[in-house]
Short mmCIF file of C-alpha atoms in Angstrom, two decimals:
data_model
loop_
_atom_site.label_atom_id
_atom_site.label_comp_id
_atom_site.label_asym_id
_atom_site.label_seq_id
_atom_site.Cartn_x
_atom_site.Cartn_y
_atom_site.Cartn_z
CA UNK A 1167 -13.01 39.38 65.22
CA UNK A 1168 -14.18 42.44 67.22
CA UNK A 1169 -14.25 40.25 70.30
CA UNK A 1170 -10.69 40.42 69.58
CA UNK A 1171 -10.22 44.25 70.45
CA UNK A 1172 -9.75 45.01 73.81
CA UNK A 1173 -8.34 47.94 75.39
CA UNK A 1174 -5.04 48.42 77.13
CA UNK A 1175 -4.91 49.01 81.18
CA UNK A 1176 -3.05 50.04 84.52
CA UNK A 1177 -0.96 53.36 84.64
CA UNK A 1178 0.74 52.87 81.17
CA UNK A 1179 -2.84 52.60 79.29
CA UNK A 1180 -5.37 54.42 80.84
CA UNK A 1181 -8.50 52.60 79.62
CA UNK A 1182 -9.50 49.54 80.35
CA UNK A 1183 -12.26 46.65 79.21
CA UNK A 1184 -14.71 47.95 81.85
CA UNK A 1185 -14.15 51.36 79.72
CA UNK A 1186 -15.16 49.66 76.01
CA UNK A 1187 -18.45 48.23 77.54
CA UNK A 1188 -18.93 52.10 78.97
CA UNK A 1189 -18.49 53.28 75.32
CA UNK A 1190 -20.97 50.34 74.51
CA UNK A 1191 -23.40 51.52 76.99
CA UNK A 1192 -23.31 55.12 76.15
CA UNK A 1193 -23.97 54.39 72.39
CA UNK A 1194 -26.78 51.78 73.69
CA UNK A 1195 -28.36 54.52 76.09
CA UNK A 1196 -27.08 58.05 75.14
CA UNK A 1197 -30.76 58.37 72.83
CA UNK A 1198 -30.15 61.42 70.45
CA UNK A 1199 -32.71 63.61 71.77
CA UNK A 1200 -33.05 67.12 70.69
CA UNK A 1201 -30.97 69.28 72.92
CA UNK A 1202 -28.01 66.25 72.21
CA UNK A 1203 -28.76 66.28 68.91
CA UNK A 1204 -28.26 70.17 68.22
CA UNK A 1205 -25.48 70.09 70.47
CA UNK A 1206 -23.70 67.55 68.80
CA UNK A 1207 -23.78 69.59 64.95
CA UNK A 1208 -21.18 71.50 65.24
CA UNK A 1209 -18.62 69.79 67.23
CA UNK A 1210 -15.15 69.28 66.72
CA UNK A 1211 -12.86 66.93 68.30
CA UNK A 1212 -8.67 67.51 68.82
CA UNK A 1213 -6.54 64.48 69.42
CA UNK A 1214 -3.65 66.44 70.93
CA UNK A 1215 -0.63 64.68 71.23
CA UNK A 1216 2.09 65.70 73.76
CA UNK A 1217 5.49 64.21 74.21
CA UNK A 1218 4.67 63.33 78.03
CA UNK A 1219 3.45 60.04 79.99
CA UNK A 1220 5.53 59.52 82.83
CA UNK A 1221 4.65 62.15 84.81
CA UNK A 1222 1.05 61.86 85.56
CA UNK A 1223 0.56 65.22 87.05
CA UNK A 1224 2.30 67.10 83.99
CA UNK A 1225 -0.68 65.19 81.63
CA UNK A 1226 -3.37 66.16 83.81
CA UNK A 1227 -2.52 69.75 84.46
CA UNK A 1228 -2.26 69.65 80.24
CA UNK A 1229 -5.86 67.77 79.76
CA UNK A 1230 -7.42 70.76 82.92
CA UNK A 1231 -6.25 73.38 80.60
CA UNK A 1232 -8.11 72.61 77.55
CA UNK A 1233 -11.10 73.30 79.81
CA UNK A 1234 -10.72 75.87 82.66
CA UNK A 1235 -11.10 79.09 81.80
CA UNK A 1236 -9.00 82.33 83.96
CA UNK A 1237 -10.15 81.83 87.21
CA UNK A 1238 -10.90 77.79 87.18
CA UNK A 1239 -14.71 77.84 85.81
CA UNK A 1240 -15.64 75.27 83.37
CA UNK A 1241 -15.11 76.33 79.64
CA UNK A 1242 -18.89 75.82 78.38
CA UNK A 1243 -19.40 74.07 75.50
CA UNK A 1244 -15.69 72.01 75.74
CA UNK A 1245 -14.90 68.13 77.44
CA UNK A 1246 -12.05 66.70 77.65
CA UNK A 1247 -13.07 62.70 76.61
CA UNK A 1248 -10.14 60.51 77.31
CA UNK A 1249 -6.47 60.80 78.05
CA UNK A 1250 -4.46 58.00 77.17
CA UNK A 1251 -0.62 57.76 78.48
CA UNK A 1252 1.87 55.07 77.34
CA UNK A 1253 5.13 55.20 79.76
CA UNK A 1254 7.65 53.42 77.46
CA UNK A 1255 6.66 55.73 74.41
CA UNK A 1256 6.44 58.72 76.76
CA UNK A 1257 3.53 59.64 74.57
CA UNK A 1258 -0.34 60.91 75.34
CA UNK A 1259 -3.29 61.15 73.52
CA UNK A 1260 -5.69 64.16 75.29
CA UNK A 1261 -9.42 64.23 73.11
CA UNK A 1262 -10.54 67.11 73.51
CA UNK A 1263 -14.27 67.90 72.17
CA UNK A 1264 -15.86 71.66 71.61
CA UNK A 1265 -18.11 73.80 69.59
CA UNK A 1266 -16.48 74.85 66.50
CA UNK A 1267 -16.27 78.63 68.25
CA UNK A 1268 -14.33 77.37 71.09
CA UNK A 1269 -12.13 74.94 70.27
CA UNK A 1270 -9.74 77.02 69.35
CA UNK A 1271 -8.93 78.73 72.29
CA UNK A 1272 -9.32 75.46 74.41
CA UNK A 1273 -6.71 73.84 72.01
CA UNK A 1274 -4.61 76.71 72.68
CA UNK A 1275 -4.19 76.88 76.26
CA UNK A 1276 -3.71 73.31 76.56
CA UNK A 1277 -0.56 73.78 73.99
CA UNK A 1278 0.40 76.40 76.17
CA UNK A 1279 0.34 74.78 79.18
CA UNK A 1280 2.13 71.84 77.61
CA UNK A 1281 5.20 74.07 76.36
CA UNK A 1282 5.42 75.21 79.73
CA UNK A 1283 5.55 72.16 81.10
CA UNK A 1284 7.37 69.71 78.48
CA UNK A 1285 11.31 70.33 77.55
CA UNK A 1286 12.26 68.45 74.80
CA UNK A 1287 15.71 68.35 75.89
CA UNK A 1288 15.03 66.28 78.91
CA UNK A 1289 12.68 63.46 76.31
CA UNK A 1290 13.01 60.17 76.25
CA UNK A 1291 10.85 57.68 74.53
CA UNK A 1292 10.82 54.97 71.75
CA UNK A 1293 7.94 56.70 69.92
CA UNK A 1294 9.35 58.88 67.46
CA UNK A 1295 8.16 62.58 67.63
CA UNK A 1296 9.89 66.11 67.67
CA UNK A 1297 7.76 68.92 69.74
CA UNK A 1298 6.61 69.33 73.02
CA UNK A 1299 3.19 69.29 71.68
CA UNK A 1300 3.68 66.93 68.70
CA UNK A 1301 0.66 66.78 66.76
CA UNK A 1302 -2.54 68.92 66.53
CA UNK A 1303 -5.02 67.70 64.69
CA UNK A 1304 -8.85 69.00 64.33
CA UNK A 1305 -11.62 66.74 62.83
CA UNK A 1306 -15.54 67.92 62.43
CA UNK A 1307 -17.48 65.84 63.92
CA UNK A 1308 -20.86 67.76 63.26
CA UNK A 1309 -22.95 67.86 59.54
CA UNK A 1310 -22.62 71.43 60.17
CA UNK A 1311 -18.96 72.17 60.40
CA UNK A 1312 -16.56 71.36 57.65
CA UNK A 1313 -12.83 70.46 57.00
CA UNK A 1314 -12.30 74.28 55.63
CA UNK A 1315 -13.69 75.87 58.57
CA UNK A 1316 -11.15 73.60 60.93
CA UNK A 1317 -8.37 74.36 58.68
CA UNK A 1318 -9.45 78.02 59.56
CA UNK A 1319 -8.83 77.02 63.41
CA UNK A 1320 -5.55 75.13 62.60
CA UNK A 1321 -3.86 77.58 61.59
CA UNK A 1322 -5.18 80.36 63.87
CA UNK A 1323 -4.10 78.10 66.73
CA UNK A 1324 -0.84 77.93 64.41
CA UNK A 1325 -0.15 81.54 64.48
CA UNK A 1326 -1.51 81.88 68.42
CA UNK A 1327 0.77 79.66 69.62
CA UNK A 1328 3.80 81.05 67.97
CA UNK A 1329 3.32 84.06 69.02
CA UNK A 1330 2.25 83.49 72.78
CA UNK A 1331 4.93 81.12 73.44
CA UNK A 1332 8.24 82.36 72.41
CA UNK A 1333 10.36 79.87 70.28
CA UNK A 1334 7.70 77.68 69.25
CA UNK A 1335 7.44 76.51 65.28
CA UNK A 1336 4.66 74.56 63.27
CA UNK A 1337 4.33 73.34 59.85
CA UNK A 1338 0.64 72.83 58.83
CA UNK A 1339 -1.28 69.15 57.16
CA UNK A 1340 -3.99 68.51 55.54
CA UNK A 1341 -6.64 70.90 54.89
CA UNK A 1342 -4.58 73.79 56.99
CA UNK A 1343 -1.57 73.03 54.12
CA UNK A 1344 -2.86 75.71 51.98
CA UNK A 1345 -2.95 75.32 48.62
CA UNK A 1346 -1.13 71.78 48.58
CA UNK A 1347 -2.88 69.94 51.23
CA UNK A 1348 -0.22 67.66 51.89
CA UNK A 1349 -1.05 64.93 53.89
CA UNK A 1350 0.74 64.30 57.57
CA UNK A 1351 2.64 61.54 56.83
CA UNK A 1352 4.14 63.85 53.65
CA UNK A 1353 4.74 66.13 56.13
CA UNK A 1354 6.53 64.57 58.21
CA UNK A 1355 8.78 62.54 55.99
CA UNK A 1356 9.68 66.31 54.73
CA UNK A 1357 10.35 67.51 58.52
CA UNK A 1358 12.50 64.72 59.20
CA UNK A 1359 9.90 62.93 61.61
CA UNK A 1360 11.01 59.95 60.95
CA UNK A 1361 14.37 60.33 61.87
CA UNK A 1362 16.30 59.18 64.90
CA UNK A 1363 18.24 62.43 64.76
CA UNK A 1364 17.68 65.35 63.59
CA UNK A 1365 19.20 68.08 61.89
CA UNK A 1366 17.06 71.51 63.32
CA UNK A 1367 18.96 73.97 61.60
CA UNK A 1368 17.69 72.24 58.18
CA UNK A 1369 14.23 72.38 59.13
CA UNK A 1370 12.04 75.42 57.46
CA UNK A 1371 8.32 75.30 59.57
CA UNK A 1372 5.40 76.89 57.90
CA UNK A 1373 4.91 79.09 60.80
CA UNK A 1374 7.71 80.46 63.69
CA UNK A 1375 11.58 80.80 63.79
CA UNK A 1376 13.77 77.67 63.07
CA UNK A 1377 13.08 75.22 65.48
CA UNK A 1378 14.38 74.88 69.37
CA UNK A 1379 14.86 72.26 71.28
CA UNK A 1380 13.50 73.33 73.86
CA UNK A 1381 9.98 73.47 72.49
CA UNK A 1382 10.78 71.52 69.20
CA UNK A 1383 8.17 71.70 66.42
CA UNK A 1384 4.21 71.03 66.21
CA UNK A 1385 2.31 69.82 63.34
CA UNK A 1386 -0.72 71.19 63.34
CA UNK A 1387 -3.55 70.75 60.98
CA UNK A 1388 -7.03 69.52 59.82
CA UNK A 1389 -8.17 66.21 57.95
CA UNK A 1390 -11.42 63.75 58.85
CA UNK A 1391 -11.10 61.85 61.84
CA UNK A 1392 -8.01 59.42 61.90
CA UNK A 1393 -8.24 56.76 64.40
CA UNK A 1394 -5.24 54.59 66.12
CA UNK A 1395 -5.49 51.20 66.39
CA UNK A 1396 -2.40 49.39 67.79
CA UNK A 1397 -2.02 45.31 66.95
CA UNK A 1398 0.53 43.48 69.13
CA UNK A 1399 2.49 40.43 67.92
CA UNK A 1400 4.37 38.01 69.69
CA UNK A 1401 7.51 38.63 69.01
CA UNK A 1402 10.86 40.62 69.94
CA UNK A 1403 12.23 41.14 66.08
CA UNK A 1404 11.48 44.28 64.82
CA UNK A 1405 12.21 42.80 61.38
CA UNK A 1406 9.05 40.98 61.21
CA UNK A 1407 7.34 43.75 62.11
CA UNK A 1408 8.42 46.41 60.00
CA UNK A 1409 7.16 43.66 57.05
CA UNK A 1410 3.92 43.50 58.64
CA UNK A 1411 3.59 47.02 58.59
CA UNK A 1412 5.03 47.22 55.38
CA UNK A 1413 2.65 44.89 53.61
CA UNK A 1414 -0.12 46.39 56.05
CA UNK A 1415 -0.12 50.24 55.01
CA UNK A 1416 -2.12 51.32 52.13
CA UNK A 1417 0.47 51.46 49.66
CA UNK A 1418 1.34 48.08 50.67
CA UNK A 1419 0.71 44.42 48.73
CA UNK A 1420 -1.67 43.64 51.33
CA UNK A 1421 -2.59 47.32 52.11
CA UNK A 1422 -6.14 48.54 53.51
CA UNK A 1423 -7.33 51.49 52.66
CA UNK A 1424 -6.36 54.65 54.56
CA UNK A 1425 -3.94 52.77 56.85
CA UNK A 1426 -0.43 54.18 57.61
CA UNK A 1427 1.15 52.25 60.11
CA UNK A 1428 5.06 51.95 62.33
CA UNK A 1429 6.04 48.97 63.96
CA UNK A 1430 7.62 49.72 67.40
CA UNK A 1431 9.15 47.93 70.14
CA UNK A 1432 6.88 48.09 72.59
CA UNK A 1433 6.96 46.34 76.56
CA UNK A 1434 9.12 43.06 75.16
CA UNK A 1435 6.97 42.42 71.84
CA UNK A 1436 6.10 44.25 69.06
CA UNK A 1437 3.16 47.06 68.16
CA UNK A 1438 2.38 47.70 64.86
CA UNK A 1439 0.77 51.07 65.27
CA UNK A 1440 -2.07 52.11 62.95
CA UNK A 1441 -3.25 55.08 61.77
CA UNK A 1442 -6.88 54.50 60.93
CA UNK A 1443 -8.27 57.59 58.12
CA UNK A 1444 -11.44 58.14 57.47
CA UNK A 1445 -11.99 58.17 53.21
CA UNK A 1446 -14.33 58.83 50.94
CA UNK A 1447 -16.92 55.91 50.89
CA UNK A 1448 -15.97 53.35 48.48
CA UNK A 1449 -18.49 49.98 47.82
CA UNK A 1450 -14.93 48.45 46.28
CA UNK A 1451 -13.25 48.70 49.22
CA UNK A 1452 -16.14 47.82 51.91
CA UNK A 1453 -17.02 44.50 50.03
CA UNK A 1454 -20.06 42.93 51.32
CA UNK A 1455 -20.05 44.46 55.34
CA UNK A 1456 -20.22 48.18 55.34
CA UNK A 1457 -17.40 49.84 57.47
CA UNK A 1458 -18.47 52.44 60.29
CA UNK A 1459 -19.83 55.80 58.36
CA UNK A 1460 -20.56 59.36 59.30
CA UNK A 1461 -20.47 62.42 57.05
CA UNK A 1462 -18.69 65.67 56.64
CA UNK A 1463 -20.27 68.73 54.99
CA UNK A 1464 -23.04 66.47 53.49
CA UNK A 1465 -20.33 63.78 52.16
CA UNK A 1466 -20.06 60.42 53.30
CA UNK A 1467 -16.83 58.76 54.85
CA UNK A 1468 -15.84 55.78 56.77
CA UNK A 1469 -13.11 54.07 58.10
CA UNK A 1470 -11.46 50.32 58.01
CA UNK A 1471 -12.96 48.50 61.06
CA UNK A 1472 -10.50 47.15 63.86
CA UNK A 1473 -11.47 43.62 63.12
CA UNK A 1474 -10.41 43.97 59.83
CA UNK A 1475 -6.96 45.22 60.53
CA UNK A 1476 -6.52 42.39 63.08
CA UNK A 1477 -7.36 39.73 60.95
CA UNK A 1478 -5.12 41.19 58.38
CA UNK A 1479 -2.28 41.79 60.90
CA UNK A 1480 -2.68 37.96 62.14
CA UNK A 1481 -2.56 36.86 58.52
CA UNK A 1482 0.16 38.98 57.83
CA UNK A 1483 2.40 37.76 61.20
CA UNK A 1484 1.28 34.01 60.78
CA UNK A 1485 3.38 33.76 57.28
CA UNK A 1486 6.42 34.67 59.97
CA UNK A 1487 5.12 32.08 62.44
CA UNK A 1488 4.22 35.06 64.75
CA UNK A 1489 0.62 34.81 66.56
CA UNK A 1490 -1.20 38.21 67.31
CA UNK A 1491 -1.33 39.17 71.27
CA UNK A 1492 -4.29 41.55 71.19
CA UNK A 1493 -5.68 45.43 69.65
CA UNK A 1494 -5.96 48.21 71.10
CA UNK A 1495 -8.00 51.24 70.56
CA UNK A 1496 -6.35 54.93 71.46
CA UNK A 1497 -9.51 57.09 72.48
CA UNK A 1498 -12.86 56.10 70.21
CA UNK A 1499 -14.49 55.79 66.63
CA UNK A 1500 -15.90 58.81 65.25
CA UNK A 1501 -19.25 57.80 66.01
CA UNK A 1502 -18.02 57.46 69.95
CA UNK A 1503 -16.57 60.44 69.83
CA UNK A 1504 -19.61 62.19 69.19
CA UNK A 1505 -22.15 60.46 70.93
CA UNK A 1506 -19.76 60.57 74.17
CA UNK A 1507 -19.05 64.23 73.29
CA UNK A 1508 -22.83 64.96 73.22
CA UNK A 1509 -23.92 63.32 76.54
CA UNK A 1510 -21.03 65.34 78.00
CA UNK A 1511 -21.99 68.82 76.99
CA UNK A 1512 -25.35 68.19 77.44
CA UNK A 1513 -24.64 67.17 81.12
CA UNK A 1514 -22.08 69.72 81.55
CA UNK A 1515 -19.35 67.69 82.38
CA UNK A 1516 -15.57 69.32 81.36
CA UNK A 1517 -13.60 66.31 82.99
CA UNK A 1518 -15.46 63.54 81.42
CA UNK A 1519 -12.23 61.21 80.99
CA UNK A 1520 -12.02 61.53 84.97
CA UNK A 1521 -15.85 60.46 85.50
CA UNK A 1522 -16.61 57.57 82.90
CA UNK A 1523 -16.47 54.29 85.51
CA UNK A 1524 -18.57 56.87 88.12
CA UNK A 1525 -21.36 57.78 85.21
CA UNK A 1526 -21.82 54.29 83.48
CA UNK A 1527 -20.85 51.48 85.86
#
């Protein structure tokens, strides 16, 4: 079933199968050496997501941010790995990969830049979200950096950004949710996320005044890596999906582990949209072919493999006579991320999401 994952192209997705065989190559070629190795221990990657994808230019100057220090020089030690921009959603996905000692700040003025930039009053998109920069989320992707010291840079960036940019508000997630450690779908549901409309006066963020419109409110937080996988069926009714994705999540009769998941409308079909979280290794949930590992702090985690959610999203549509259309991956796996982060850094190269086709093909 891998076979069966391709990537999305053209101006709406950003990556394309030519790109999947460069994240093939790179893992093929991109040898561990020392300096990559040492290089790669304490990274951390941020899948910022900003409430922009039609204009192009507003998405790059976001994604430049992250690394260009004052002045335009190259923030050392930070790449920006892939951007991914879907029009009808008016949604992107910026990875952005630094040091644990930098990320911070290069999360920061890219959130800056975007609240410049971004006015929520003037959004439209069928992807439901509620801030200019939407979600913030940092995962370790070294052995030596942990969940509590990303937490740490959550909600520093948290507190940064509030204060910087006027009118700004965040609630925290995950390890940054301090003592509860609420999860970001909790925290959502509790923000009104969800909602078509919502209420702003009723909303009480963690951090900042009581939400504006103009800037809306950021979730911000820590938690090991969570991938997106997307699964398009054939079909128009949004009833069928919303079983799918019912049945799909983890709490779900057919759940997989770690799996939350919307079904969307989505270019005259409809894409049940995954988020993929890494757990805690389990043998009972694995069965007999080991899911894609890596480790946090010394602990071992992995994640559900695309394949598996496509087959299950295909079983799941074919009870509804509804055939599966194809999967696509937002950004990479953990172990991508790394490997791709590494070969950056250790070639220097900031704008590696502009360079990919030049390096590998």
């Amino acid at each position: 079933m891998e076979g069966a994952v391709v990537a999305r192209c053209g101006r709406k997705r950003t990556r394309n199968r030519k790109a999947r065989k460069c994240k093939s190559f790179a893992l093929r070629h991109c040898r561990p050496v020392r300096d990559m190795a040492a290089v790669g221990q304490r990274l951390v990657a941020c899948m910022l997501n900003i409430s922009e994808a039609r204009g192009r230019d507003v998405v790059a100057q976001v994604a430049h941010a992250a690394i260009a220090c004052r002045g335009g020089q190259w923030r050392e030690g930070t790449t920006v790995l892939n951007v991914f921009s879907d029009e009808e959603y008016n949604r992107s996905v910026i990875t952005i990969v630094a040091r644990i000692d930098v990320i911070g700040e290069a999360v920061l003025a890219a959130c800056e830049r975007a609240c410049g930039l971004i006015d929520m009053t003037a959004h439209a998109g069928i992807h439901p979200c509620m801030g200019s920069v939407d979600l913030v989320p940092f995962y370790p992707l070294g052995e030596k950096v942990g969940l509590e010291e990303c937490a740490t840079e959550a909600r520093a960036l948290a507190l940064a950004l509030t204060s910087r940019v006027d009118g700004t508000s965040a609630f925290f997630f995950g390890s940054a949710d301090v003592p509860r450690n609420r999860g970001l779908a909790q925290r959502r549901r509790e923000m009104g996320w969800f909602k078509k409309v919502v209420d702003m006066s009723t909303i009480h963020p963690d951090v900042g005044p009581s939400p504006q419109r103009r800037y809306g409110l950021t979730g911000v937080g820590a938690s090991p890596y969570v991938m997106n996988c997307n699964v398009t069926i054939d079909t128009q009714d949004l009833a069928v999906g919303r079983k799918v994705a019912a049945a799909l999540r983890e709490s779900g009769e057919a759940g997989l582990p770690g799996i939350q998941v919307l079904a969307l409308p989505h270019e005259g079909a409809v894409e049940i949209a995954c988020n993929v979280k890494s757990i805690p290794c389990s043998s009972s949930w694995a069965g007999t072919v080991p899911w894609p590992a890596f480790s946090i702090s010394g602990r071992a985690y992995h994640h559900v493999p695309a394949r598996l959610i496509t087959a299950r999203v295909a079983q799941l549509a074919g009870t509804h006579g509804v055939a599966v259309r194809g999967t696509a991956l937002v950004g990479f796996t953990p172990r991508e991320c790394r490997v791709l982060a590494e070969w950056a850094l250790t070639l220097g190269i900031g704008e590696f999401w502009t360079k990919q086709h030049q390096l590998y093909m």
